[in-house]
JSON list of C-alpha atoms in Angstrom, two decimals:
[
{"chain": "H", "resi": 13, "resn": "MET", "atom": "CA", "xyz": [-13.56, 5.56, 11.26]},
{"chain": "H", "resi": 14, "resn": "ASN", "atom": "CA", "xyz": [-13.17, 3.47, 8.11]},
{"chain": "H", "resi": 15, "resn": "SER", "atom": "CA", "xyz": [-10.38, 0.95, 7.64]},
{"chain": "H", "resi": 16, "resn": "ASN", "atom": "CA", "xyz": [-8.51, 3.05, 5.04]},
{"chain": "H", "resi": 17, "resn": "TYR", "atom": "CA", "xyz": [-8.39, 5.95, 7.48]},
{"chain": "H", "resi": 18, "resn": "ALA", "atom": "CA", "xyz": [-7.16, 3.68, 10.27]},
{"chain": "H", "resi": 19, "resn": "ILE", "atom": "CA", "xyz": [-4.44, 2.21, 8.05]},
{"chain": "H", "resi": 20, "resn": "GLU", "atom": "CA", "xyz": [-3.17, 5.66, 7.07]},
{"chain": "H", "resi": 21, "resn": "LEU", "atom": "CA", "xyz": [-3.38, 6.87, 10.68]},
{"chain": "H", "resi": 22, "resn": "ILE", "atom": "CA", "xyz": [-1.20, 4.00, 11.83]},
{"chain": "H", "resi": 23, "resn": "SER", "atom": "CA", "xyz": [1.22, 4.50, 8.93]},
{"chain": "H", "resi": 24, "resn": "LEU", "atom": "CA", "xyz": [1.70, 8.15, 9.92]},
{"chain": "H", "resi": 25, "resn": "TYR", "atom": "CA", "xyz": [1.72, 7.46, 13.66]},
{"chain": "H", "resi": 26, "resn": "PRO", "atom": "CA", "xyz": [3.36, 4.06, 14.20]},
{"chain": "H", "resi": 27, "resn": "THR", "atom": "CA", "xyz": [2.99, 4.26, 18.00]},
{"chain": "H", "resi": 28, "resn": "VAL", "atom": "CA", "xyz": [-0.77, 3.91, 17.58]},
{"chain": "H", "resi": 29, "resn": "VAL", "atom": "CA", "xyz": [-1.90, 0.38, 18.46]},
{"chain": "H", "resi": 30, "resn": "ASN", "atom": "CA", "xyz": [-5.56, 0.97, 19.28]},
{"chain": "H", "resi": 31, "resn": "ILE", "atom": "CA", "xyz": [-8.26, 3.18, 17.79]},
{"chain": "H", "resi": 32, "resn": "ASP", "atom": "CA", "xyz": [-11.56, 3.85, 19.53]},
{"chain": "H", "resi": 33, "resn": "GLY", "atom": "CA", "xyz": [-13.85, 6.08, 17.50]},
{"chain": "H", "resi": 34, "resn": "ASN", "atom": "CA", "xyz": [-11.75, 9.13, 16.63]},
{"chain": "H", "resi": 35, "resn": "ASP", "atom": "CA", "xyz": [-9.28, 8.57, 19.47]},
{"chain": "H", "resi": 36, "resn": "ALA", "atom": "CA", "xyz": [-5.95, 6.81, 18.99]},
{"chain": "H", "resi": 37, "resn": "PHE", "atom": "CA", "xyz": [-3.89, 5.17, 21.74]},
{"chain": "H", "resi": 38, "resn": "ASP", "atom": "CA", "xyz": [-0.38, 3.81, 22.15]},
{"chain": "H", "resi": 39, "resn": "ALA", "atom": "CA", "xyz": [0.56, 0.45, 23.70]},
{"chain": "H", "resi": 40, "resn": "ASN", "atom": "CA", "xyz": [0.36, 1.93, 27.20]},
{"chain": "H", "resi": 41, "resn": "GLY", "atom": "CA", "xyz": [-3.15, 3.25, 26.64]},
{"chain": "H", "resi": 42, "resn": "ASN", "atom": "CA", "xyz": [-2.01, 6.85, 26.33]},
{"chain": "H", "resi": 43, "resn": "LYS", "atom": "CA", "xyz": [-3.96, 8.99, 23.92]},
{"chain": "H", "resi": 44, "resn": "VAL", "atom": "CA", "xyz": [-1.97, 9.87, 20.78]},
{"chain": "H", "resi": 45, "resn": "GLU", "atom": "CA", "xyz": [-2.71, 13.27, 19.30]},
{"chain": "H", "resi": 46, "resn": "TYR", "atom": "CA", "xyz": [-2.71, 13.24, 15.50]},
{"chain": "H", "resi": 47, "resn": "ASP", "atom": "CA", "xyz": [-3.30, 15.59, 12.60]},
{"chain": "H", "resi": 48, "resn": "ALA", "atom": "CA", "xyz": [-6.62, 14.46, 11.13]},
{"chain": "H", "resi": 49, "resn": "SER", "atom": "CA", "xyz": [-6.15, 16.57, 8.00]},
{"chain": "H", "resi": 50, "resn": "ALA", "atom": "CA", "xyz": [-2.79, 14.90, 7.29]},
{"chain": "H", "resi": 51, "resn": "VAL", "atom": "CA", "xyz": [-4.36, 11.47, 7.66]},
{"chain": "H", "resi": 52, "resn": "GLN", "atom": "CA", "xyz": [-7.29, 12.44, 5.42]},
{"chain": "H", "resi": 53, "resn": "ALA", "atom": "CA", "xyz": [-4.88, 13.79, 2.80]},
{"chain": "H", "resi": 54, "resn": "LYS", "atom": "CA", "xyz": [-3.18, 10.38, 2.65]},
{"chain": "H", "resi": 55, "resn": "VAL", "atom": "CA", "xyz": [-6.56, 8.64, 2.34]},
{"chain": "H", "resi": 56, "resn": "ASP", "atom": "CA", "xyz": [-7.63, 11.00, -0.44]},
{"chain": "H", "resi": 57, "resn": "ALA", "atom": "CA", "xyz": [-4.35, 10.52, -2.30]},
{"chain": "H", "resi": 58, "resn": "LYS", "atom": "CA", "xyz": [-5.05, 6.78, -2.52]},
{"chain": "H", "resi": 59, "resn": "SER", "atom": "CA", "xyz": [-8.74, 7.00, -3.40]},
{"chain": "H", "resi": 60, "resn": "TYR", "atom": "CA", "xyz": [-7.98, 6.21, -7.04]},
{"chain": "H", "resi": 61, "resn": "VAL", "atom": "CA", "xyz": [-7.07, 2.63, -6.07]},
{"chain": "H", "resi": 62, "resn": "GLY", "atom": "CA", "xyz": [-10.58, 1.61, -5.05]},
{"chain": "H", "resi": 63, "resn": "LYS", "atom": "CA", "xyz": [-12.19, 3.47, -7.93]},
{"chain": "H", "resi": 64, "resn": "ARG", "atom": "CA", "xyz": [-9.97, 1.67, -10.41]},
{"chain": "H", "resi": 65, "resn": "ALA", "atom": "CA", "xyz": [-10.53, -1.71, -8.80]},
{"chain": "H", "resi": 66, "resn": "VAL", "atom": "CA", "xyz": [-14.29, -1.67, -9.34]},
{"chain": "H", "resi": 67, "resn": "GLU", "atom": "CA", "xyz": [-14.00, -0.61, -12.98]},
{"chain": "H", "resi": 68, "resn": "TYR", "atom": "CA", "xyz": [-11.21, -2.82, -14.25]},
{"chain": "H", "resi": 69, "resn": "PRO", "atom": "CA", "xyz": [-12.40, -5.59, -16.57]},
{"chain": "H", "resi": 70, "resn": "LEU", "atom": "CA", "xyz": [-12.32, -9.14, -15.29]},
{"chain": "H", "resi": 71, "resn": "ILE", "atom": "CA", "xyz": [-8.90, -10.79, -15.51]},
{"chain": "H", "resi": 72, "resn": "THR", "atom": "CA", "xyz": [-10.62, -13.85, -16.94]},
{"chain": "H", "resi": 73, "resn": "ASP", "atom": "CA", "xyz": [-11.23, -11.85, -20.14]},
{"chain": "H", "resi": 74, "resn": "TYR", "atom": "CA", "xyz": [-7.47, -11.45, -20.53]},
{"chain": "H", "resi": 75, "resn": "ILE", "atom": "CA", "xyz": [-6.70, -15.07, -19.69]},
{"chain": "H", "resi": 76, "resn": "ASP", "atom": "CA", "xyz": [-9.37, -16.30, -22.10]},
{"chain": "H", "resi": 77, "resn": "GLY", "atom": "CA", "xyz": [-7.79, -14.22, -24.86]},
{"chain": "H", "resi": 78, "resn": "ILE", "atom": "CA", "xyz": [-4.34, -15.62, -24.08]},
{"chain": "H", "resi": 79, "resn": "VAL", "atom": "CA", "xyz": [-5.58, -19.23, -24.02]},
{"chain": "H", "resi": 80, "resn": "LYS", "atom": "CA", "xyz": [-7.41, -18.79, -27.32]},
{"chain": "H", "resi": 81, "resn": "GLY", "atom": "CA", "xyz": [-4.53, -16.88, -28.86]},
{"chain": "H", "resi": 82, "resn": "ASP", "atom": "CA", "xyz": [-6.95, -14.04, -29.58]},
{"chain": "H", "resi": 83, "resn": "GLN", "atom": "CA", "xyz": [-4.72, -10.97, -29.71]},
{"chain": "H", "resi": 84, "resn": "ALA", "atom": "CA", "xyz": [-7.68, -8.68, -30.39]},
{"chain": "H", "resi": 85, "resn": "GLN", "atom": "CA", "xyz": [-9.33, -9.81, -27.13]},
{"chain": "H", "resi": 86, "resn": "VAL", "atom": "CA", "xyz": [-6.06, -9.35, -25.24]},
{"chain": "H", "resi": 87, "resn": "GLN", "atom": "CA", "xyz": [-5.64, -5.85, -26.69]},
{"chain": "H", "resi": 88, "resn": "ALA", "atom": "CA", "xyz": [-9.24, -4.97, -25.85]},
{"chain": "H", "resi": 89, "resn": "TYR", "atom": "CA", "xyz": [-8.53, -5.93, -22.24]},
{"chain": "H", "resi": 90, "resn": "ILE", "atom": "CA", "xyz": [-5.37, -3.82, -22.16]},
{"chain": "H", "resi": 91, "resn": "ASP", "atom": "CA", "xyz": [-7.19, -0.87, -23.73]},
{"chain": "H", "resi": 92, "resn": "ALA", "atom": "CA", "xyz": [-9.99, -1.14, -21.17]},
{"chain": "H", "resi": 93, "resn": "CYS", "atom": "CA", "xyz": [-7.44, -1.13, -18.32]},
{"chain": "H", "resi": 94, "resn": "LEU", "atom": "CA", "xyz": [-5.67, 1.89, -19.75]},
{"chain": "H", "resi": 95, "resn": "ALA", "atom": "CA", "xyz": [-8.99, 3.72, -20.06]},
{"chain": "H", "resi": 96, "resn": "VAL", "atom": "CA", "xyz": [-9.69, 3.11, -16.36]},
{"chain": "H", "resi": 97, "resn": "LYS", "atom": "CA", "xyz": [-6.20, 4.35, -15.45]},
{"chain": "H", "resi": 98, "resn": "ALA", "atom": "CA", "xyz": [-6.80, 7.50, -17.50]},
{"chain": "H", "resi": 99, "resn": "LYS", "atom": "CA", "xyz": [-10.20, 8.04, -15.84]},
{"chain": "H", "resi": 100, "resn": "TYR", "atom": "CA", "xyz": [-8.70, 7.74, -12.34]},
{"chain": "H", "resi": 101, "resn": "PRO", "atom": "CA", "xyz": [-5.09, 8.93, -12.61]},
{"chain": "H", "resi": 102, "resn": "LYS", "atom": "CA", "xyz": [-2.59, 8.42, -9.83]},
{"chain": "H", "resi": 103, "resn": "PRO", "atom": "CA", "xyz": [-1.96, 11.75, -8.09]},
{"chain": "H", "resi": 104, "resn": "GLU", "atom": "CA", "xyz": [1.51, 13.16, -8.48]}
]
């Protein structure tokens, strides 16, 4: 089970305090039954976050443009960010 899945599992089932493989347990060690498809749906709905993160330009490009007063460089950074957002839109 990957960490994103575990995070969403715990967010949907706050009594879960331990995960072992595909099994979830509460603080007393009792197995917690959960809807795996509901957890996966939450993971899938947030998949755009990681995809965007790896494609955003470096923030140093923006800062360099600000320090130099280079508005064209700043705008290029903004445009590149907007292109990534358009490529991986946030689900509605």
